[in-house]
JSON list of C-alpha atoms in Angstrom, two decimals:
[
{"chain": "A", "resi": 1, "resn": "MET", "atom": "CA", "xyz": [0.00, 0.00, 0.00]},
{"chain": "A", "resi": 2, "resn": "ASP", "atom": "CA", "xyz": [2.90, 2.34, 0.75]},
{"chain": "A", "resi": 3, "resn": "MET", "atom": "CA", "xyz": [4.20, 1.71, -2.77]},
{"chain": "A", "resi": 4, "resn": "GLN", "atom": "CA", "xyz": [0.87, 2.81, -4.32]},
{"chain": "A", "resi": 5, "resn": "ASN", "atom": "CA", "xyz": [0.82, 5.98, -2.20]},
{"chain": "A", "resi": 6, "resn": "ASP", "atom": "CA", "xyz": [4.40, 6.71, -3.19]},
{"chain": "A", "resi": 7, "resn": "GLN", "atom": "CA", "xyz": [3.56, 6.28, -6.92]},
{"chain": "A", "resi": 8, "resn": "MET", "atom": "CA", "xyz": [0.47, 8.52, -6.58]},
{"chain": "A", "resi": 9, "resn": "SER", "atom": "CA", "xyz": [2.46, 11.25, -4.82]},
{"chain": "A", "resi": 10, "resn": "ARG", "atom": "CA", "xyz": [5.10, 11.11, -7.62]},
{"chain": "A", "resi": 11, "resn": "ARG", "atom": "CA", "xyz": [2.36, 11.46, -10.25]},
{"chain": "A", "resi": 12, "resn": "ARG", "atom": "CA", "xyz": [0.90, 14.47, -8.46]},
{"chain": "A", "resi": 13, "resn": "ALA", "atom": "CA", "xyz": [4.36, 16.04, -8.25]},
{"chain": "A", "resi": 14, "resn": "SER", "atom": "CA", "xyz": [4.88, 15.54, -11.97]},
{"chain": "A", "resi": 15, "resn": "GLY", "atom": "CA", "xyz": [1.47, 17.01, -12.84]},
{"chain": "A", "resi": 16, "resn": "ARG", "atom": "CA", "xyz": [-0.13, 13.69, -13.86]},
{"chain": "A", "resi": 17, "resn": "THR", "atom": "CA", "xyz": [-3.08, 12.97, -11.61]},
{"chain": "A", "resi": 18, "resn": "SER", "atom": "CA", "xyz": [-4.91, 10.23, -13.56]},
{"chain": "A", "resi": 19, "resn": "GLN", "atom": "CA", "xyz": [-5.78, 7.31, -11.32]},
{"chain": "A", "resi": 20, "resn": "ALA", "atom": "CA", "xyz": [-7.30, 5.03, -13.95]},
{"chain": "A", "resi": 21, "resn": "HIS", "atom": "CA", "xyz": [-5.77, 1.59, -13.58]},
{"chain": "A", "resi": 22, "resn": "PHE", "atom": "CA", "xyz": [-7.06, -1.34, -15.61]},
{"chain": "A", "resi": 23, "resn": "SER", "atom": "CA", "xyz": [-5.56, -4.18, -17.57]},
{"chain": "A", "resi": 24, "resn": "ALA", "atom": "CA", "xyz": [-5.97, -4.88, -21.27]},
{"chain": "A", "resi": 25, "resn": "ALA", "atom": "CA", "xyz": [-8.40, -7.68, -20.42]},
{"chain": "A", "resi": 26, "resn": "GLU", "atom": "CA", "xyz": [-10.67, -5.14, -18.69]},
{"chain": "A", "resi": 27, "resn": "ALA", "atom": "CA", "xyz": [-10.75, -2.78, -21.72]},
{"chain": "A", "resi": 28, "resn": "ARG", "atom": "CA", "xyz": [-13.86, -3.60, -23.73]},
{"chain": "A", "resi": 29, "resn": "GLY", "atom": "CA", "xyz": [-15.51, -2.17, -26.80]},
{"chain": "A", "resi": 30, "resn": "PRO", "atom": "CA", "xyz": [-14.58, -1.44, -30.38]},
{"chain": "A", "resi": 31, "resn": "ILE", "atom": "CA", "xyz": [-11.24, 0.00, -31.42]},
{"chain": "A", "resi": 32, "resn": "ILE", "atom": "CA", "xyz": [-11.68, 3.49, -32.88]},
{"chain": "A", "resi": 33, "resn": "ASP", "atom": "CA", "xyz": [-9.27, 5.29, -35.24]},
{"chain": "A", "resi": 34, "resn": "GLN", "atom": "CA", "xyz": [-8.38, 9.01, -35.10]},
{"chain": "A", "resi": 35, "resn": "GLU", "atom": "CA", "xyz": [-11.40, 9.98, -37.22]},
{"chain": "A", "resi": 36, "resn": "GLY", "atom": "CA", "xyz": [-13.80, 8.13, -34.94]},
{"chain": "A", "resi": 37, "resn": "ARG", "atom": "CA", "xyz": [-14.41, 5.18, -37.28]},
{"chain": "A", "resi": 38, "resn": "GLU", "atom": "CA", "xyz": [-14.52, 1.68, -35.87]},
{"chain": "A", "resi": 39, "resn": "ILE", "atom": "CA", "xyz": [-11.61, -0.53, -36.89]},
{"chain": "A", "resi": 40, "resn": "PRO", "atom": "CA", "xyz": [-12.83, -4.04, -37.81]},
{"chain": "A", "resi": 41, "resn": "GLN", "atom": "CA", "xyz": [-11.41, -7.03, -36.00]},
{"chain": "A", "resi": 42, "resn": "GLY", "atom": "CA", "xyz": [-8.29, -8.23, -37.79]},
{"chain": "A", "resi": 43, "resn": "PRO", "atom": "CA", "xyz": [-6.48, -11.55, -37.55]},
{"chain": "A", "resi": 44, "resn": "PHE", "atom": "CA", "xyz": [-4.16, -10.25, -34.79]},
{"chain": "A", "resi": 45, "resn": "GLN", "atom": "CA", "xyz": [-6.64, -8.28, -32.68]},
{"chain": "A", "resi": 46, "resn": "GLY", "atom": "CA", "xyz": [-7.97, -9.82, -29.53]},
{"chain": "A", "resi": 47, "resn": "THR", "atom": "CA", "xyz": [-5.12, -12.28, -29.33]},
{"chain": "A", "resi": 48, "resn": "ARG", "atom": "CA", "xyz": [-1.59, -12.11, -28.02]},
{"chain": "A", "resi": 49, "resn": "ASP", "atom": "CA", "xyz": [-0.33, -14.90, -30.28]},
{"chain": "A", "resi": 50, "resn": "PHE", "atom": "CA", "xyz": [1.88, -13.31, -32.94]},
{"chain": "A", "resi": 51, "resn": "ARG", "atom": "CA", "xyz": [3.85, -16.42, -33.86]},
{"chain": "A", "resi": 52, "resn": "GLY", "atom": "CA", "xyz": [2.78, -16.18, -37.51]},
{"chain": "A", "resi": 53, "resn": "PHE", "atom": "CA", "xyz": [3.98, -12.60, -37.85]},
{"chain": "A", "resi": 54, "resn": "GLN", "atom": "CA", "xyz": [7.63, -11.55, -38.10]},
{"chain": "A", "resi": 55, "resn": "PHE", "atom": "CA", "xyz": [9.29, -8.31, -39.05]},
{"chain": "A", "resi": 56, "resn": "ASP", "atom": "CA", "xyz": [13.01, -8.16, -39.70]},
{"chain": "A", "resi": 57, "resn": "PHE", "atom": "CA", "xyz": [14.22, -4.73, -38.61]},
{"chain": "A", "resi": 58, "resn": "ALA", "atom": "CA", "xyz": [17.78, -5.44, -39.76]},
{"chain": "A", "resi": 59, "resn": "THR", "atom": "CA", "xyz": [16.86, -5.67, -43.46]},
{"chain": "A", "resi": 60, "resn": "ALA", "atom": "CA", "xyz": [13.91, -3.26, -43.50]},
{"chain": "A", "resi": 61, "resn": "ASN", "atom": "CA", "xyz": [14.24, -0.63, -46.23]},
{"chain": "A", "resi": 62, "resn": "PRO", "atom": "CA", "xyz": [12.10, 2.52, -45.91]},
{"chain": "A", "resi": 63, "resn": "PHE", "atom": "CA", "xyz": [12.41, 3.16, -49.66]},
{"chain": "A", "resi": 64, "resn": "GLY", "atom": "CA", "xyz": [11.34, -0.36, -50.58]},
{"chain": "A", "resi": 65, "resn": "ASN", "atom": "CA", "xyz": [13.34, -2.77, -52.63]},
{"chain": "A", "resi": 66, "resn": "LEU", "atom": "CA", "xyz": [13.93, -0.79, -55.79]},
{"chain": "A", "resi": 67, "resn": "THR", "atom": "CA", "xyz": [15.46, -2.17, -58.94]},
{"chain": "A", "resi": 68, "resn": "ARG", "atom": "CA", "xyz": [18.62, -0.63, -60.30]},
{"chain": "A", "resi": 69, "resn": "GLU", "atom": "CA", "xyz": [16.65, 1.18, -63.01]},
{"chain": "A", "resi": 70, "resn": "GLN", "atom": "CA", "xyz": [14.20, 2.58, -60.44]},
{"chain": "A", "resi": 71, "resn": "ARG", "atom": "CA", "xyz": [17.09, 3.87, -58.31]},
{"chain": "A", "resi": 72, "resn": "VAL", "atom": "CA", "xyz": [18.66, 5.55, -61.34]},
{"chain": "A", "resi": 73, "resn": "ALA", "atom": "CA", "xyz": [15.29, 7.09, -62.28]},
{"chain": "A", "resi": 74, "resn": "ARG", "atom": "CA", "xyz": [14.94, 8.43, -58.71]},
{"chain": "A", "resi": 75, "resn": "LEU", "atom": "CA", "xyz": [18.48, 9.82, -58.88]},
{"chain": "A", "resi": 76, "resn": "GLU", "atom": "CA", "xyz": [17.79, 11.52, -62.24]},
{"chain": "A", "resi": 77, "resn": "ALA", "atom": "CA", "xyz": [14.50, 12.96, -60.96]},
{"chain": "A", "resi": 78, "resn": "LEU", "atom": "CA", "xyz": [16.28, 14.44, -57.95]},
{"chain": "A", "resi": 79, "resn": "ALA", "atom": "CA", "xyz": [18.98, 15.87, -60.21]},
{"chain": "A", "resi": 80, "resn": "LYS", "atom": "CA", "xyz": [16.29, 17.55, -62.35]},
{"chain": "A", "resi": 81, "resn": "LEU", "atom": "CA", "xyz": [14.59, 18.92, -59.24]},
{"chain": "A", "resi": 82, "resn": "LEU", "atom": "CA", "xyz": [17.87, 20.33, -57.97]},
{"chain": "A", "resi": 83, "resn": "ASP", "atom": "CA", "xyz": [19.04, 21.82, -61.29]},
{"chain": "A", "resi": 84, "resn": "VAL", "atom": "CA", "xyz": [16.29, 22.41, -63.88]},
{"chain": "A", "resi": 85, "resn": "ALA", "atom": "CA", "xyz": [12.86, 22.19, -62.26]},
{"chain": "A", "resi": 86, "resn": "PHE", "atom": "CA", "xyz": [11.76, 25.78, -62.92]},
{"chain": "A", "resi": 87, "resn": "ILE", "atom": "CA", "xyz": [12.00, 28.33, -65.73]},
{"chain": "A", "resi": 88, "resn": "LEU", "atom": "CA", "xyz": [12.86, 31.96, -65.06]},
{"chain": "A", "resi": 89, "resn": "PRO", "atom": "CA", "xyz": [9.80, 33.91, -66.32]},
{"chain": "A", "resi": 90, "resn": "GLY", "atom": "CA", "xyz": [10.35, 35.68, -69.61]},
{"chain": "A", "resi": 91, "resn": "THR", "atom": "CA", "xyz": [13.54, 33.75, -70.38]},
{"chain": "A", "resi": 92, "resn": "LYS", "atom": "CA", "xyz": [14.62, 30.24, -71.26]},
{"chain": "A", "resi": 93, "resn": "VAL", "atom": "CA", "xyz": [16.90, 29.99, -68.21]},
{"chain": "A", "resi": 94, "resn": "ARG", "atom": "CA", "xyz": [16.14, 26.92, -66.11]},
{"chain": "A", "resi": 95, "resn": "TYR", "atom": "CA", "xyz": [17.02, 26.67, -62.44]},
{"chain": "A", "resi": 96, "resn": "GLY", "atom": "CA", "xyz": [16.26, 24.30, -59.60]},
{"chain": "A", "resi": 97, "resn": "ILE", "atom": "CA", "xyz": [16.03, 24.11, -55.86]},
{"chain": "A", "resi": 98, "resn": "ASP", "atom": "CA", "xyz": [19.83, 24.10, -55.71]},
{"chain": "A", "resi": 99, "resn": "GLY", "atom": "CA", "xyz": [19.86, 27.65, -57.11]},
{"chain": "A", "resi": 100, "resn": "ILE", "atom": "CA", "xyz": [17.24, 28.80, -54.62]},
{"chain": "A", "resi": 101, "resn": "ILE", "atom": "CA", "xyz": [18.92, 27.19, -51.62]},
{"chain": "A", "resi": 102, "resn": "GLY", "atom": "CA", "xyz": [22.26, 28.63, -52.74]},
{"chain": "A", "resi": 103, "resn": "LEU", "atom": "CA", "xyz": [20.93, 32.16, -52.23]},
{"chain": "A", "resi": 104, "resn": "ILE", "atom": "CA", "xyz": [21.13, 31.65, -48.45]},
{"chain": "A", "resi": 105, "resn": "PRO", "atom": "CA", "xyz": [24.67, 32.73, -47.50]},
{"chain": "A", "resi": 106, "resn": "VAL", "atom": "CA", "xyz": [27.04, 29.93, -46.42]},
{"chain": "A", "resi": 107, "resn": "VAL", "atom": "CA", "xyz": [24.36, 27.55, -45.06]},
{"chain": "A", "resi": 108, "resn": "GLY", "atom": "CA", "xyz": [22.59, 27.32, -48.42]},
{"chain": "A", "resi": 109, "resn": "ASP", "atom": "CA", "xyz": [25.79, 26.35, -50.20]},
{"chain": "A", "resi": 110, "resn": "ILE", "atom": "CA", "xyz": [26.52, 23.70, -47.58]},
{"chain": "A", "resi": 111, "resn": "ILE", "atom": "CA", "xyz": [23.02, 22.21, -47.93]},
{"chain": "A", "resi": 112, "resn": "ALA", "atom": "CA", "xyz": [23.19, 22.27, -51.74]},
{"chain": "A", "resi": 113, "resn": "THR", "atom": "CA", "xyz": [26.60, 20.57, -51.69]},
{"chain": "A", "resi": 114, "resn": "ALA", "atom": "CA", "xyz": [25.33, 17.94, -49.25]},
{"chain": "A", "resi": 115, "resn": "LEU", "atom": "CA", "xyz": [22.42, 17.12, -51.58]},
{"chain": "A", "resi": 116, "resn": "SER", "atom": "CA", "xyz": [24.84, 16.81, -54.49]},
{"chain": "A", "resi": 117, "resn": "LEU", "atom": "CA", "xyz": [27.10, 14.55, -52.44]},
{"chain": "A", "resi": 118, "resn": "TRP", "atom": "CA", "xyz": [24.13, 12.33, -51.64]},
{"chain": "A", "resi": 119, "resn": "LEU", "atom": "CA", "xyz": [23.71, 11.76, -55.40]},
{"chain": "A", "resi": 120, "resn": "VAL", "atom": "CA", "xyz": [27.37, 10.72, -55.62]},
{"chain": "A", "resi": 121, "resn": "ARG", "atom": "CA", "xyz": [26.89, 8.36, -52.68]},
{"chain": "A", "resi": 122, "resn": "GLU", "atom": "CA", "xyz": [23.90, 6.78, -54.43]},
{"chain": "A", "resi": 123, "resn": "ALA", "atom": "CA", "xyz": [25.99, 6.33, -57.57]},
{"chain": "A", "resi": 124, "resn": "ARG", "atom": "CA", "xyz": [28.64, 4.55, -55.51]},
{"chain": "A", "resi": 125, "resn": "ALA", "atom": "CA", "xyz": [25.92, 2.34, -54.00]},
{"chain": "A", "resi": 126, "resn": "LEU", "atom": "CA", "xyz": [24.86, 1.44, -57.55]},
{"chain": "A", "resi": 127, "resn": "GLY", "atom": "CA", "xyz": [28.38, 0.13, -58.16]},
{"chain": "A", "resi": 128, "resn": "ALA", "atom": "CA", "xyz": [29.96, 3.06, -59.98]},
{"chain": "A", "resi": 129, "resn": "PRO", "atom": "CA", "xyz": [33.77, 2.66, -60.02]},
{"chain": "A", "resi": 130, "resn": "TRP", "atom": "CA", "xyz": [36.20, 5.14, -58.52]},
{"chain": "A", "resi": 131, "resn": "TYR", "atom": "CA", "xyz": [36.87, 7.03, -61.77]},
{"chain": "A", "resi": 132, "resn": "VAL", "atom": "CA", "xyz": [33.14, 7.70, -62.30]},
{"chain": "A", "resi": 133, "resn": "THR", "atom": "CA", "xyz": [32.61, 8.88, -58.73]},
{"chain": "A", "resi": 134, "resn": "ALA", "atom": "CA", "xyz": [35.83, 10.94, -58.93]},
{"chain": "A", "resi": 135, "resn": "ARG", "atom": "CA", "xyz": [34.43, 12.84, -61.94]},
{"chain": "A", "resi": 136, "resn": "MET", "atom": "CA", "xyz": [31.16, 13.32, -60.09]},
{"chain": "A", "resi": 137, "resn": "LEU", "atom": "CA", "xyz": [32.97, 14.58, -56.99]},
{"chain": "A", "resi": 138, "resn": "GLY", "atom": "CA", "xyz": [34.93, 16.97, -59.20]},
{"chain": "A", "resi": 139, "resn": "ASN", "atom": "CA", "xyz": [31.68, 18.47, -60.50]},
{"chain": "A", "resi": 140, "resn": "VAL", "atom": "CA", "xyz": [30.36, 18.85, -56.95]},
{"chain": "A", "resi": 141, "resn": "ALA", "atom": "CA", "xyz": [33.64, 20.43, -55.82]},
{"chain": "A", "resi": 142, "resn": "ILE", "atom": "CA", "xyz": [33.61, 22.94, -58.68]},
{"chain": "A", "resi": 143, "resn": "GLN", "atom": "CA", "xyz": [30.02, 23.94, -58.03]},
{"chain": "A", "resi": 144, "resn": "GLY", "atom": "CA", "xyz": [30.49, 24.00, -54.25]},
{"chain": "A", "resi": 145, "resn": "THR", "atom": "CA", "xyz": [33.67, 26.09, -54.40]},
{"chain": "A", "resi": 146, "resn": "ILE", "atom": "CA", "xyz": [32.58, 28.65, -56.97]},
{"chain": "A", "resi": 147, "resn": "GLY", "atom": "CA", "xyz": [29.07, 28.70, -55.48]},
{"chain": "A", "resi": 148, "resn": "THR", "atom": "CA", "xyz": [30.42, 30.29, -52.30]},
{"chain": "A", "resi": 149, "resn": "VAL", "atom": "CA", "xyz": [31.23, 33.53, -54.19]},
{"chain": "A", "resi": 150, "resn": "PRO", "atom": "CA", "xyz": [28.34, 35.94, -53.52]},
{"chain": "A", "resi": 151, "resn": "LEU", "atom": "CA", "xyz": [26.00, 36.57, -56.48]},
{"chain": "A", "resi": 152, "resn": "ALA", "atom": "CA", "xyz": [28.40, 35.39, -59.21]},
{"chain": "A", "resi": 153, "resn": "GLY", "atom": "CA", "xyz": [28.57, 31.97, -57.54]},
{"chain": "A", "resi": 154, "resn": "ASP", "atom": "CA", "xyz": [24.77, 31.74, -57.47]},
{"chain": "A", "resi": 155, "resn": "ALA", "atom": "CA", "xyz": [24.62, 32.50, -61.20]},
{"chain": "A", "resi": 156, "resn": "PHE", "atom": "CA", "xyz": [27.31, 29.87, -61.80]},
{"chain": "A", "resi": 157, "resn": "ASP", "atom": "CA", "xyz": [25.27, 27.31, -59.79]},
{"chain": "A", "resi": 158, "resn": "VAL", "atom": "CA", "xyz": [22.28, 27.88, -62.05]},
{"chain": "A", "resi": 159, "resn": "LEU", "atom": "CA", "xyz": [24.31, 27.58, -65.26]},
{"chain": "A", "resi": 160, "resn": "TYR", "atom": "CA", "xyz": [26.79, 24.80, -64.35]},
{"chain": "A", "resi": 161, "resn": "ARG", "atom": "CA", "xyz": [24.19, 22.19, -63.25]},
{"chain": "A", "resi": 162, "resn": "ALA", "atom": "CA", "xyz": [26.55, 19.73, -61.56]},
{"chain": "A", "resi": 163, "resn": "ASN", "atom": "CA", "xyz": [23.74, 17.34, -60.59]},
{"chain": "A", "resi": 164, "resn": "MET", "atom": "CA", "xyz": [22.52, 16.99, -64.17]},
{"chain": "A", "resi": 165, "resn": "ARG", "atom": "CA", "xyz": [26.12, 16.45, -65.33]},
{"chain": "A", "resi": 166, "resn": "ASN", "atom": "CA", "xyz": [26.57, 13.78, -62.67]},
{"chain": "A", "resi": 167, "resn": "ALA", "atom": "CA", "xyz": [23.32, 12.02, -63.62]},
{"chain": "A", "resi": 168, "resn": "ARG", "atom": "CA", "xyz": [24.50, 11.99, -67.26]},
{"chain": "A", "resi": 169, "resn": "ILE", "atom": "CA", "xyz": [27.93, 10.60, -66.28]},
{"chain": "A", "resi": 170, "resn": "LEU", "atom": "CA", "xyz": [26.28, 7.84, -64.25]},
{"chain": "A", "resi": 171, "resn": "ARG", "atom": "CA", "xyz": [23.78, 7.01, -67.02]},
{"chain": "A", "resi": 172, "resn": "ARG", "atom": "CA", "xyz": [26.59, 6.75, -69.62]},
{"chain": "A", "resi": 173, "resn": "TRP", "atom": "CA", "xyz": [28.55, 4.41, -67.36]},
{"chain": "A", "resi": 174, "resn": "LEU", "atom": "CA", "xyz": [25.48, 2.26, -66.66]},
{"chain": "A", "resi": 175, "resn": "GLU", "atom": "CA", "xyz": [24.79, 1.90, -70.40]},
{"chain": "A", "resi": 176, "resn": "THR", "atom": "CA", "xyz": [28.20, 0.24, -70.82]},
{"chain": "A", "resi": 177, "resn": "GLN", "atom": "CA", "xyz": [27.45, -2.29, -68.07]},
{"chain": "A", "resi": 178, "resn": "PRO", "atom": "CA", "xyz": [25.76, -5.65, -68.68]},
{"chain": "A", "resi": 179, "resn": "HIS", "atom": "CA", "xyz": [22.43, -6.02, -66.95]}
]
């Protein structure tokens, strides 16, 4: 009994004063989702036997198991988003999120370079050899270095398009590889 009083006094001290205590067996009624709809009984509800269900956290992939071609398509789509997603009104000049992020002094250039480096990392994960990733890293280094120059560097970022160059380099290398 002293233990219960001690727990209740700790709850009061922490601001939690709920005294509702019941086990899962005592909870009755339908299960309701956040919108107030009743969730139908599934094969695992109402039972504690989960022997037929396993989830391997070690091999779980939040992006799903993508094929090589799907990964390259995702990489190319990200490169387009970063470099050529938008058109400057009244001109034919294309720019991407990389050019917009680069306008933020110092931090923007760091973020833009990190996104470009992620593309290089993905290329390496696809099996690109050192000479392909070295060319890609060279493009990122050129854009990252010159991009730090105020105003002129931002214009260079828009025109150089390192991510599109890197996607093209990777695509050319992949076309020479057997499937």
